[in-house]
XYZ file of C-alpha atoms in Angstrom:
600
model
C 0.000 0.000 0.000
C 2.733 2.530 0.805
C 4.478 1.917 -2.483
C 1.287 2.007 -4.473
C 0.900 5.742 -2.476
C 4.873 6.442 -3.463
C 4.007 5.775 -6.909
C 0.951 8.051 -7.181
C 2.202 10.727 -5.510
C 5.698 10.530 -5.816
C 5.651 13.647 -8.132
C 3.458 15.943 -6.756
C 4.444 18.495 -3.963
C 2.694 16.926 -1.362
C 3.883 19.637 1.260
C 2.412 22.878 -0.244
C -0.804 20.754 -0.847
C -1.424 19.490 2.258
C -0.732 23.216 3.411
C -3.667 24.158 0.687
C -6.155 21.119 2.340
C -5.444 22.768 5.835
C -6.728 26.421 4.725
C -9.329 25.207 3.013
C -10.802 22.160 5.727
C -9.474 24.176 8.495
C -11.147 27.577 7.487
C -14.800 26.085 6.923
C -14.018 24.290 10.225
C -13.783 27.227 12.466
C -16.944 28.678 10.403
C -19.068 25.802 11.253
C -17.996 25.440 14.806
C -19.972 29.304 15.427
C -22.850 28.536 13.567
C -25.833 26.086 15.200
C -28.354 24.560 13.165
C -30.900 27.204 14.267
C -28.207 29.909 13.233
C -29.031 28.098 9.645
C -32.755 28.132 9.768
C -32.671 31.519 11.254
C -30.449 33.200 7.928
C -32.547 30.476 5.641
C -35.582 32.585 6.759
C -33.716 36.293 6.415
C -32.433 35.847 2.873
C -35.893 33.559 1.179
C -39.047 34.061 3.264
C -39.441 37.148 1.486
C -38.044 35.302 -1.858
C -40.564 32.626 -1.840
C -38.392 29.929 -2.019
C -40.652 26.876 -0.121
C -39.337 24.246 -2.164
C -35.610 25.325 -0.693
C -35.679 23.304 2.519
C -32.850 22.141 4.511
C -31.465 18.977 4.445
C -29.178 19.485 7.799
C -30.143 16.967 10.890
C -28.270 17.329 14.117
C -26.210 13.914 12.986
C -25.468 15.187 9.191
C -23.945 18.456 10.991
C -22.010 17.059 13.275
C -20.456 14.167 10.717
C -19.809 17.640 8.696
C -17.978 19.269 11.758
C -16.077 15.998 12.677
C -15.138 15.532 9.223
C -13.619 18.760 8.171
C -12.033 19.194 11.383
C -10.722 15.290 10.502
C -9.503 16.440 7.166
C -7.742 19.713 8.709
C -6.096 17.235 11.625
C -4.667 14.926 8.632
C -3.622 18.035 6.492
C -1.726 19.246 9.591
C -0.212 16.039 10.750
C 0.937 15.259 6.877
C 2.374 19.407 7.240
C 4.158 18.888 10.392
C 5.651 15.309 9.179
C 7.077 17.509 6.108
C 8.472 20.288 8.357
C 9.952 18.254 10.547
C 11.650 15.958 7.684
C 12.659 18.903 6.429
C 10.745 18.339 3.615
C 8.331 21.325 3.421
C 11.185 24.059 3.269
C 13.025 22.519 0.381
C 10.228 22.154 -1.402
C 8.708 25.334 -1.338
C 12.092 26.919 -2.009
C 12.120 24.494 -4.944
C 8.664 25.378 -6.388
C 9.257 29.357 -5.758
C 12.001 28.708 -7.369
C 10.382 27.486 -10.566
C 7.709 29.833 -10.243
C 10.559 32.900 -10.583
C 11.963 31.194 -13.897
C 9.284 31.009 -15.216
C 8.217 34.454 -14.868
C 11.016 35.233 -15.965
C 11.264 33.250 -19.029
C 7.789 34.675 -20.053
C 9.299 38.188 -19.184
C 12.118 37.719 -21.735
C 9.752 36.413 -24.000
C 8.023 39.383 -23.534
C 10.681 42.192 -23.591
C 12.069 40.356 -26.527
C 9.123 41.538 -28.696
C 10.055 44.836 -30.979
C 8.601 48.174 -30.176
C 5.082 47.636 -32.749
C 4.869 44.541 -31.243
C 4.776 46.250 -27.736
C 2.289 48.978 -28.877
C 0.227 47.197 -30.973
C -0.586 44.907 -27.539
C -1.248 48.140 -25.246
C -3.201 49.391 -27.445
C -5.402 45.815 -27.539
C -5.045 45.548 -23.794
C -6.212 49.237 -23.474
C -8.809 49.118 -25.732
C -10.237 46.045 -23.978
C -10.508 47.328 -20.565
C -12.277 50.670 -21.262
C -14.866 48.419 -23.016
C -14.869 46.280 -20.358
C -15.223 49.615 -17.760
C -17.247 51.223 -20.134
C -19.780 48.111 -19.850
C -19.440 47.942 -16.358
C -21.158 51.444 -15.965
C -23.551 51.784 -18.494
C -24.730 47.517 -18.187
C -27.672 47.326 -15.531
C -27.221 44.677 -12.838
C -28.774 41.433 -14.568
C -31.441 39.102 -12.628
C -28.413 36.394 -12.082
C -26.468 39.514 -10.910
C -29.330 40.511 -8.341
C -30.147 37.005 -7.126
C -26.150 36.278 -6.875
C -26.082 39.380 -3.848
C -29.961 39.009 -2.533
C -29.451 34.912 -2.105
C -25.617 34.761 -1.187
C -23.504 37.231 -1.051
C -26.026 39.641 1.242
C -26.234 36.269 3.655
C -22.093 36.276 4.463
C -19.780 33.520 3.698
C -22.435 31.189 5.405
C -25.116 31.351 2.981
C -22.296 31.158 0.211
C -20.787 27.908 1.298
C -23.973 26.002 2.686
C -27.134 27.423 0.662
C -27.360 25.916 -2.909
C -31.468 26.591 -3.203
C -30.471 27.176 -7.646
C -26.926 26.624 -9.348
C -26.975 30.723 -9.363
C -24.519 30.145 -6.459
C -20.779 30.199 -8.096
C -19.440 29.763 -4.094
C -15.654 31.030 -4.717
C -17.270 34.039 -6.558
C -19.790 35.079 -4.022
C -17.155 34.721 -1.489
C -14.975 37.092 -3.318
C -17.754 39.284 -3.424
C -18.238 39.180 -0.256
C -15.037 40.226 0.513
C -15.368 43.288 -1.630
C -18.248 43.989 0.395
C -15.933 44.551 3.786
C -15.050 47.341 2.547
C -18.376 49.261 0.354
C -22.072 48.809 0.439
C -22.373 49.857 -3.589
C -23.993 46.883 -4.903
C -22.552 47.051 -8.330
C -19.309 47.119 -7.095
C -19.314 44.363 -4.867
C -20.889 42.472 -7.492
C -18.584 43.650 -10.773
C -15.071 44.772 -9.004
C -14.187 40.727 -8.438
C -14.545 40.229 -12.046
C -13.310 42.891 -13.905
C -9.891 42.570 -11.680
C -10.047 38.559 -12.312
C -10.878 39.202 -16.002
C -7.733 41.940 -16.215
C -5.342 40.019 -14.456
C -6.134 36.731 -16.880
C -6.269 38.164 -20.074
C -2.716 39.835 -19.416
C -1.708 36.477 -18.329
C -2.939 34.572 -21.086
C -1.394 37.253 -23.161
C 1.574 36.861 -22.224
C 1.690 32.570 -22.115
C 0.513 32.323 -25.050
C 3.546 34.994 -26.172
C 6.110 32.281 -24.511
C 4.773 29.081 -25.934
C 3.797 30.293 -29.464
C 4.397 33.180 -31.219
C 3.129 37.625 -30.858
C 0.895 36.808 -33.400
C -0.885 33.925 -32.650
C -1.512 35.488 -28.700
C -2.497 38.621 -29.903
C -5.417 37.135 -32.242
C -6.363 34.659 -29.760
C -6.321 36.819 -26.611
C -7.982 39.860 -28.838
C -11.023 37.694 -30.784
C -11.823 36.187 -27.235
C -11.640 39.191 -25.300
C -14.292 41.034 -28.531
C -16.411 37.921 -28.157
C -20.143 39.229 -27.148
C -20.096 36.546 -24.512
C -16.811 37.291 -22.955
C -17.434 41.394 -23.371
C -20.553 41.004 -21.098
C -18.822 38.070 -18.274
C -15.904 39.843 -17.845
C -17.395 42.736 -16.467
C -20.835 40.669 -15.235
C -21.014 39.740 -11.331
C -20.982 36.319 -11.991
C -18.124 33.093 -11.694
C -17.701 32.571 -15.559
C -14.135 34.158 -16.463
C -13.020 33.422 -12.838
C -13.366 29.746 -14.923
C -11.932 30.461 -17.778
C -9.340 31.959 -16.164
C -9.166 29.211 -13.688
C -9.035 26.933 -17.184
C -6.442 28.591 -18.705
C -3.960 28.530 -15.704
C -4.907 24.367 -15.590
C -3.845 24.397 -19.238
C -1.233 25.518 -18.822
C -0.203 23.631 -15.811
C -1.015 20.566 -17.725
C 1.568 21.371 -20.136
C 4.260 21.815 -18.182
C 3.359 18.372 -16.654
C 3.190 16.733 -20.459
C 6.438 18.712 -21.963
C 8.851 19.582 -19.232
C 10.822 18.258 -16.464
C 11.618 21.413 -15.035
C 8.406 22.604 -14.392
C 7.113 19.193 -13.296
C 6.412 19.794 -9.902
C 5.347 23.377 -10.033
C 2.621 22.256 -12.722
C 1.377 19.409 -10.663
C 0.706 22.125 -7.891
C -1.224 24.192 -10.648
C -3.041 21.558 -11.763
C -4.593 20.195 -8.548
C -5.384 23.706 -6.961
C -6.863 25.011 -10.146
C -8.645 21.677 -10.184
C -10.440 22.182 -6.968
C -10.862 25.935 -7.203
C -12.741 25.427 -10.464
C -15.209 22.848 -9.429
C -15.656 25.094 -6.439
C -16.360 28.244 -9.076
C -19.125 26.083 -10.612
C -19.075 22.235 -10.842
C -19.118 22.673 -14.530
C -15.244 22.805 -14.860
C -15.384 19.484 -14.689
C -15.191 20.029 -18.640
C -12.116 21.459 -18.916
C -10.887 19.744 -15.867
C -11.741 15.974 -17.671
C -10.582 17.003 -20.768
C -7.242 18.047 -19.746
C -6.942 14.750 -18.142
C -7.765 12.991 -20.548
C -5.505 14.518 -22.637
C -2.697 14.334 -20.461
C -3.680 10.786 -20.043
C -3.052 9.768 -23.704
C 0.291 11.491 -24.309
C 1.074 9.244 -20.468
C -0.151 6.599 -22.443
C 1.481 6.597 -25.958
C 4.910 7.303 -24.149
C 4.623 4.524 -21.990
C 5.100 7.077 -19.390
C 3.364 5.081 -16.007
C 4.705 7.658 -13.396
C 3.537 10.253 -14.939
C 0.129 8.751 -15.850
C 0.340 7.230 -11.382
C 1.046 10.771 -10.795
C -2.336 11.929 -13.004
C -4.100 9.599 -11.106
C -2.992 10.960 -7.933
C -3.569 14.465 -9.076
C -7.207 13.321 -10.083
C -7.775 11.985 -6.669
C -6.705 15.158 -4.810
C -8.822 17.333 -6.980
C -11.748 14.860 -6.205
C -10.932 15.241 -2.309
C -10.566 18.842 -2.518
C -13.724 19.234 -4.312
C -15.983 17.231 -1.471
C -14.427 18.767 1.361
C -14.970 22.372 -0.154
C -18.690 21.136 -1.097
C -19.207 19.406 2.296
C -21.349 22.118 3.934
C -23.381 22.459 0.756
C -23.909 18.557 1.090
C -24.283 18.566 4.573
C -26.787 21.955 4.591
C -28.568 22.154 1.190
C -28.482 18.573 0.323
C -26.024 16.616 -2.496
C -29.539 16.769 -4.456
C -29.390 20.674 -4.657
C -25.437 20.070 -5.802
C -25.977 17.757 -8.596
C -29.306 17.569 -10.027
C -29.612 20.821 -11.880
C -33.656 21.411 -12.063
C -32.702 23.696 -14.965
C -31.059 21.415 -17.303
C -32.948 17.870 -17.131
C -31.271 15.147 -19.067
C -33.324 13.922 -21.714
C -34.209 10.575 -23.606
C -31.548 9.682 -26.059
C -33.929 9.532 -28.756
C -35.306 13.182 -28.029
C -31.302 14.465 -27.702
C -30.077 13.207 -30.498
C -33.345 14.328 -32.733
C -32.436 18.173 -31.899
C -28.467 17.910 -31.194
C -27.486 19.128 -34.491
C -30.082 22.375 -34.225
C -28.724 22.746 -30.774
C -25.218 23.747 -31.919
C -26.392 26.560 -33.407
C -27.344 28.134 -30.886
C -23.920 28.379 -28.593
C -22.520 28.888 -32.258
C -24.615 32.801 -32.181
C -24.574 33.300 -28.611
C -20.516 32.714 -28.213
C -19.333 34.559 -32.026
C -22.112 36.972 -32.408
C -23.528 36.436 -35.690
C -26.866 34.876 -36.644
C -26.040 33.696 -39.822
C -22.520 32.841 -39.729
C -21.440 31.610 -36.932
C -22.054 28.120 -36.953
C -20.839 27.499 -40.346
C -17.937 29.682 -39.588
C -16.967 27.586 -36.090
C -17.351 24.193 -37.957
C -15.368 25.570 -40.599
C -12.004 26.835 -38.885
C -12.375 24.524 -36.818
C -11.467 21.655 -39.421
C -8.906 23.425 -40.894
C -7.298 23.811 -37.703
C -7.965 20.021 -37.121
C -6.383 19.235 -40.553
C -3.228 21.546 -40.345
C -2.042 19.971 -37.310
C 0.619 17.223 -38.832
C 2.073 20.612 -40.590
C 2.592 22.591 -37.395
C 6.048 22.847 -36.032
C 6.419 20.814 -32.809
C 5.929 23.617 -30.300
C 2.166 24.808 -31.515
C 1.326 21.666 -31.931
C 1.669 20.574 -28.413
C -0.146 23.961 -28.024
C -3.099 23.658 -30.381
C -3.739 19.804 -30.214
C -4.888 20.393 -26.199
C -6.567 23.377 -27.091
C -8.961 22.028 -30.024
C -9.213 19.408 -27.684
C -10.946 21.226 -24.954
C -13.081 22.616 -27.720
C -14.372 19.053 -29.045
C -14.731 16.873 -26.058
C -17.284 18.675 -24.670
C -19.483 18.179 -27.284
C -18.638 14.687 -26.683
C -19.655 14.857 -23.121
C -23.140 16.121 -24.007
C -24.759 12.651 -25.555
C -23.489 11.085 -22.866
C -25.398 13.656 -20.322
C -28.331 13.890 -22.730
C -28.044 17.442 -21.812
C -27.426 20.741 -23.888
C -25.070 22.815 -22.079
C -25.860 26.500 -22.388
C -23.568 28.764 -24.391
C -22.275 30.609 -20.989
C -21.010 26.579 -19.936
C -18.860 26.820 -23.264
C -17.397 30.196 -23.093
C -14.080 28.921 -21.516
C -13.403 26.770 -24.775
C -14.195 29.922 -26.874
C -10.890 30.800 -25.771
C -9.352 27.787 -26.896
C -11.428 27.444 -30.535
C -9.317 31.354 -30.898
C -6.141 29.786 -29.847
C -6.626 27.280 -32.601
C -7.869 29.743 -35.070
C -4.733 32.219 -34.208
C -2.491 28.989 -34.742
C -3.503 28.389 -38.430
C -3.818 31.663 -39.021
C -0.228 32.125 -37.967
C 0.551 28.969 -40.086
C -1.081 30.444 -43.354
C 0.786 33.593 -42.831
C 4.077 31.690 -42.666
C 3.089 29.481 -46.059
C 1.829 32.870 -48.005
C 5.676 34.402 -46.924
C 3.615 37.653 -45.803
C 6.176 40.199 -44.400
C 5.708 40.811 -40.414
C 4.945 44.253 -40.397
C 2.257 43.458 -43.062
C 1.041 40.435 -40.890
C 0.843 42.601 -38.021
C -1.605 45.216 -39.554
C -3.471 42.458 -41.010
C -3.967 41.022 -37.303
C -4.870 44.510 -36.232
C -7.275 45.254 -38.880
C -9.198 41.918 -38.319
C -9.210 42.967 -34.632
C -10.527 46.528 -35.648
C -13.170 45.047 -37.602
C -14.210 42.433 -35.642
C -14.636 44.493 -32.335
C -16.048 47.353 -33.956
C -18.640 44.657 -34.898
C -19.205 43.604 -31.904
C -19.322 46.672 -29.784
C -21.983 47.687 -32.481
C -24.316 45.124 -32.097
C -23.975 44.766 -27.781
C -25.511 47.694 -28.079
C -29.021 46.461 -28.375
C -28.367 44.035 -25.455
C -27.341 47.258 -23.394
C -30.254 49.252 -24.686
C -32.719 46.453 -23.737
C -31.226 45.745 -20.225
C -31.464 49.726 -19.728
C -34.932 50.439 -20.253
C -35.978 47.414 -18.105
C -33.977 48.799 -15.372
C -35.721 51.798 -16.212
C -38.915 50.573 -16.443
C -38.375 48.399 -12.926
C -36.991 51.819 -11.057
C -39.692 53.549 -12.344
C -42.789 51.171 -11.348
C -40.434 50.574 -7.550
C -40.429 54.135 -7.188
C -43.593 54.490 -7.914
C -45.174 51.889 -5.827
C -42.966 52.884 -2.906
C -44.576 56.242 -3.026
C -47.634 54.585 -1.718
C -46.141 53.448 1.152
C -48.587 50.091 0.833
C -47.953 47.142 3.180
C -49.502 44.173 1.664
C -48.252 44.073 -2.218
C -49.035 40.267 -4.281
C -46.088 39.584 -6.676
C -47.666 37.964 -10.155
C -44.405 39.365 -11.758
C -41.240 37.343 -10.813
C -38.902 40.157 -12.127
C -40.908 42.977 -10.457
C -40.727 40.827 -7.102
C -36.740 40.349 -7.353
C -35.944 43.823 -8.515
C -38.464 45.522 -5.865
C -36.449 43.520 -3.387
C -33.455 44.228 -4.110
C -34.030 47.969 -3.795
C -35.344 47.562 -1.150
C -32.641 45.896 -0.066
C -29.741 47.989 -1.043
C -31.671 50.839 0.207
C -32.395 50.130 3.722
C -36.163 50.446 2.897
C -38.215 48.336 5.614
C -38.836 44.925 3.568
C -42.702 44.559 5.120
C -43.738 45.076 1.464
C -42.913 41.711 0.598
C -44.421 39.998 3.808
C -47.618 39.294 1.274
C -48.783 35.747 1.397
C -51.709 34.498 -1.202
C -53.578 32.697 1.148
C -57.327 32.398 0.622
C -59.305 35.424 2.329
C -55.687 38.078 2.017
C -56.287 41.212 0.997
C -54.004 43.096 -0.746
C -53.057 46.858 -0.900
C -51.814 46.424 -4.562
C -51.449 43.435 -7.118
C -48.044 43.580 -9.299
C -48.701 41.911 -12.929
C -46.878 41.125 -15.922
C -48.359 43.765 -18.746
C -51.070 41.594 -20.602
C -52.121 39.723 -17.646
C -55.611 39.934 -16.347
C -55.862 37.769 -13.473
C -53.871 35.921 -11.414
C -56.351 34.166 -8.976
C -60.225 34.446 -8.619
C -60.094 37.254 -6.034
C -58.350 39.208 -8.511
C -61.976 41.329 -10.442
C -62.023 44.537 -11.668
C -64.541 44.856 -8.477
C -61.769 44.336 -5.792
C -58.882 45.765 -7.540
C -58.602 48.954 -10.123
C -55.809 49.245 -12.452
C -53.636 52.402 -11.008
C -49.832 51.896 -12.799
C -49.018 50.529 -16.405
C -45.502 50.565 -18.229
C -44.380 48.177 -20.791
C -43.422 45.550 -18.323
C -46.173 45.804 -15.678
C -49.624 46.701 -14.419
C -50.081 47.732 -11.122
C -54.023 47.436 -8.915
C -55.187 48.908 -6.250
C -57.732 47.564 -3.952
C -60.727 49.261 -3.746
C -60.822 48.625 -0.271
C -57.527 50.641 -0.133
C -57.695 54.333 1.905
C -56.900 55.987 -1.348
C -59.216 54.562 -3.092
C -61.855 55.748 -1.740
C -63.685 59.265 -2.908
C -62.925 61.884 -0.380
C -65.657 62.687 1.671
C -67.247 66.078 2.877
C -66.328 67.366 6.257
C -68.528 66.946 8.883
C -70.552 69.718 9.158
C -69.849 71.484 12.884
C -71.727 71.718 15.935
C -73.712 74.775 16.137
C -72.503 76.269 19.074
C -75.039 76.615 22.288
C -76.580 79.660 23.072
C-alpha cells in the first residue's frame, strides 16, 4: 500500500498541498464550529421568506452536521499532521524553495519572452489591452445589474460567507465568486461594485496572463489574435465585467492548461505544474461544478500522451492528481452537502437530461445556438466555427512541434465537450462553453499564424493584417452589444420607475404575479435600507391586498383578482399595477362633517 501511495504521488508536492487542504478544511471548520443549526434556519428565513423559495428546505439533521464538523475538522487534523511530518523531515522548506524557485523562472522566461518583442509589437498589444478594458469599464457602468447579478447578492452574497458555502437553493450560487464578493463587500455597500469589481480585476489580471503565455509558448501573433477575438467575443465582453463566476473559470481553465503542459512537456516545471493543476482543479469545481469540462478534458488529454509514451509515473502521478482534486472538491462542497443537500449540488432542475432519442433528434439544431450566442452572428457563426475549426484540425501534422503541443490540447478542450453532451443527454448553455471559446481562438490564431508563414507575408504586413481583423471584428461587436445594453437599460428603467412608484404609496400588503418585479423591488429595497414589510404578502385564501403587481397583458392571477376588488392604477411596458378598492386611497374623499352649532 505505501508503495502504491509512493508511486501516485511521488511527483506531486505533497507539502504545499497538504498546506492548501489545511486552509481550506481548516477555514470552513472554524466557520461551522460558530454557527448552530438554528443559526441556519434563522439566515434560511432572512435571505428567502421574502423570496418565496418553499421548495428550498434544509437537508441538515443534528447527525449530518455534526459528521460535517467531525469531518472537516478530521480532514484539517490529517492536512496538519501530513504538514508537520514535512516540516519536521525537512521536507516542506526545500520544497517550497524548490517550487518558488520554478515559479521565478518562469516568470522570468515569459518576461524575456516578452521584452524580446520589438517596439510595434509592444504597442500594438497596449493598445489591444487598453482598448479592452475601457470596453470592459465602459460596460461595467452603463450595463444594468442582470437578474443572475441581483439574485447572486440578494441569495448569497447579502447572507455572508455562510449562505455562500452552505445554501445551494439554484446553481446561481458560483461559491468562490460570491465569497470574493463578499469580501469586496468589507469594505463598500455599492452593490454594483461588490458584485462587478471581483470580475473585472479577475478578467484583467487573466487576459494579461494569457497574453503573455501564449507569447512564450507560441508566437506575438498567434496570442495577440487569440487573446484579442476572445476578449471582442459578445459573450466574454458582457462576463468579464458581469457579477458572476464565468471568467473566474476560464481563467481558472487557462492557468490548468497551462499547468497541464508543463506536466506533459517539461521536467523542469514538473512539480510546479502538478501544484497548478490540482489547486486550479479544486478551485474550479468550487467556481461552478461545470469545470469538470475542462478539468476531464485536460486529463484525458494528459492521459493519452502518459499513455502513448509509456510514461506510467507520470500517468500514477495523473491519477494521484485526479484523486486530490476529487478530495478537494468534497471537502470544499461538504457544507453544501451537509446543509442544502447533495440533491441541490448535482441535479440541476434547470437542465434535465433527456431521452436519447429526443437528444439526439435536436443535437445538431442545438449547436447553433452556442454557435450565435458565443461569435455573435446569426447567420454565420455556426458554419464559420465548424469551418475553422477543421482546418485547424487538418493543419495539425504541418505545425512545427511547439504549436502543436499547443493547439492539439486546445482544439481538444473545444471538441470533447461536445462529446460529453450525448453522454449527459443534456445541452449545455452557451455561458457553460465560453471557456473553450478561448481555446477554438487559440486554434484559429495557430492556423492563421501557419497560413501567414506558407503565403511568406512580411511581419509588419502580418501585423496590420492582425490589427485590422481585430478593428473590424470588435467594432462589430461593440456595435451590435448595443441592443443588449439598450434592452437591459430600459428594463432597469422601467423596474426603477414602477419601484419608485409603488414605494410612493407606502402600501404594506403588495401580491407579486411578476417574478422580475418581485426580485428587482427587493433588491431595492434591499440595497436601500427600505423596511422589507412590502414583501411579507402571502396568497392565502381570504388576504387582501393593498396592490397586485402583474406582468403587462395579464388579467388575473387568482379568482379574487376582479375589476370589483382591484382597479388598475400603474401601467408601463413591463407591468400593471391594482389597487384595492378597499384601499384608503381609493376611496372618494368625503365632505367634512358639518360642525356643531354652538349653544346659546
Amino acid at each position: 500500500m505505501r508503495a502504491l501511495l509512493r508511486r501516485l504521488f511521488s511527483d506531486l508536492p505533497l507539502g504545499l498541498l497538504a498546506l492548501f487542504f489545511l486552509v481550506l478544511s481548516g477555514s470552513l471548520a472554524v466557520l461551522y464550529s460558530w454557527v448552530s443549526i438554528p443559526d441556519l434556519y434563522a439566515l434560511r428565513q432572512a435571505i428567502y421568506a421574502r423570496n418565496e423559495m418553499p421548495e428550498f428546505v434544509l437537508q441538515v439533521t443534528p447527525g449530518r452536521y455534526a459528521a460535517l464538523r467531525g469531518g472537516l475538522w478530521a480532514v484539517a487534523a490529517g492536512a496538519a499532521a501530513l504538514t508537520g511530518y514535512h516540516l519536521r523531515s525537512g521536507r516542506l522548506p526545500l520544497e517550497l524553495r524548490g517550487l518558488w524557485q520554478s515559479l521565478r523562472e518562469a516568470a522570468h522566461s515569459v518576461g524575456r519572452a516578452v521584452a524580446g518583442l520589438s517596439a510595434l509589437e509592444k504597442l500594438l498589444a497596449g493598445l489591444l489591452l487598453a482598448s479592452v478594458l475601457a470596453l470592459r469599464l465602459y460596460y461595467t457602468r452603463v450595463y444594468p445589474l442582470s437578474t443572475d447579478e441581483i439574485a447572486t447578492y440578494d441569495y448569497f452574497v447579502s447572507g455572508g460567507p455562510v449562505a455562500s458555502t452552505s445554501f445551494y437553493p439554484i446553481p446561481n450560487n458560483h461559491v468562490l465568486f460570491s465569497l470574493s464578493c463578499w469580501a469586496v463587500s468589507r469594505f463598500t455597500a455599492h452593490d454594483m461594485l461588490i458584485l462587478r469589481l471581483p470580475t473585472l480585476l479577475i478578467s484583467l489580471v487573466g487576459t494579461v496572463l494569457a497574453y503573455a503565455l501564449l507569447v512564450r509558448v507560441t508566437t506575438f501573433r498567434v496570442a495577440t489574435l487569440a487573446v484579442g477575438l476572445f476578449s471582442l467575443s459578445p459573450l466574454s465582453l458582457y462576463y468579464a465585467m458581469a457579477g458572476r463566476g464565468y471568467f473566474l473559470l476560464i481563467a481558472l481553465a487557462i492557468a490548468q492548461f497551462f499547468a497541464a503542459l508543463a506536466v506533459v512537456h517539461s521536467t523542469r516545471w514538473r512539480q510546479l505544474g502538478w501544484a497548478g493543476f490540482v489547486v486550479a482543479g479544486i478551485l474550479g469545481l468550487y467556481t461552478i461544478p461545470t469545470y469538470a469540462y475542462p478539468l476531464v478534458s485536460l486529463g484525458v488529454w494528459a492521459g493519452l500522451v502518459f499513455l502513448r509514451r509509456r510514461d506510467m509515473a507520470g500517468l500514477a502521478s495523473l491519477l494521484g492528481a485526479s484523486a486530490l482534486v476529487g478530495a478537494g472538491a468534497l471537502v470544499a462542497y461538504a457544507p453544501v452537502i451537509s446543509v442544502s443537500g447533495l440533491r441541490a449540488l448535482a441535479a440541476n432542475s434547470y437542465i434535465a437530461p433527456q431521452s436519447l432519442t429526443d437528444f439526439w433528434r435536436s443535437y445538431a439544431l442545438y449547436l447553433l445556438k452556442p454557435a450565435r450566442e458565443l461569435f455573435g452572428h446569426e447567420q454565420l457563426s455556426a458554419p464559420g466555427f465548424v469551418g475553422l475549426l477543421v482546418a485547424a484540425l487538418a493543419v495539425l501534422p504541418a505545425l512545427p512541434r511547439p504549436w502543436r503541443r499547443v493547439a492539439l490540447p486546445a482544439l481538444l478542450l473545444v471538441l470533447l465537450p461536445f462529446v460529453f453532451m450525448p453522454m449527459q443527454r443534456v445541452y449545455s448553455p452557451a455561458r457553460v462553453l465560453l471557456y473553450a471559446a478561448f481555446f477554438f481562438f487559440v486554434g484559429v490564431a495557430v492556423l492563421g499564424e501557419w497560413l501567414l508563414r506558407r503565403l511568406r507575408v512580411p511581419p509588419r504586413l502580418g501585423l496590420a493584417s492582425i490589427g485590422v481583423i481585430l478593428c473590424l471584428y470588435g467594432t462589430y461587436q461593440a456595435a451590435h452589444f448595443r441592443y443588449a445594453v439598450r434592452s437591459a437599460q430600459n428594463m432597469a428603467r422601467q423596474l426603477e420607475g414602477s419601484y419608485a412608484w409603488l414605494r410612493r404609496q407606502q402600501p404594506h400588503r403588495v401580491y407579486f404575479a411578476a417574478p422580475f418585479h418581485k426580485l428587482y423591488f427587493h433588491h431595492y429595497a434591499l440595497t436601500t435600507g427600505y423596511p422589507l414589510h412590502l414583501f411579507e404578502a402571502t396568497s392565502a385564501p381570504g388576504t387582501r391586498f393593498d396592490y397586485v403587481v402583474l406582468v403587462r397583458g395579464q388579467t388575473v392571477v387568482r379568482p379574487w383578482c376582479t375589476p370589483q376588488a382591484y382597479r388598475r392604477v400603474y401601467s408601463d411596458e413591463g407591468a400593471t399595477i391594482y389597487q384595492s378598492a378597499e384601499h384608503p386611497a381609493a376611496r372618494p374623499p368625503q365632505p367634512p362633517a358639518a360642525a356643531p352649532r354652538a349653544g346659546k
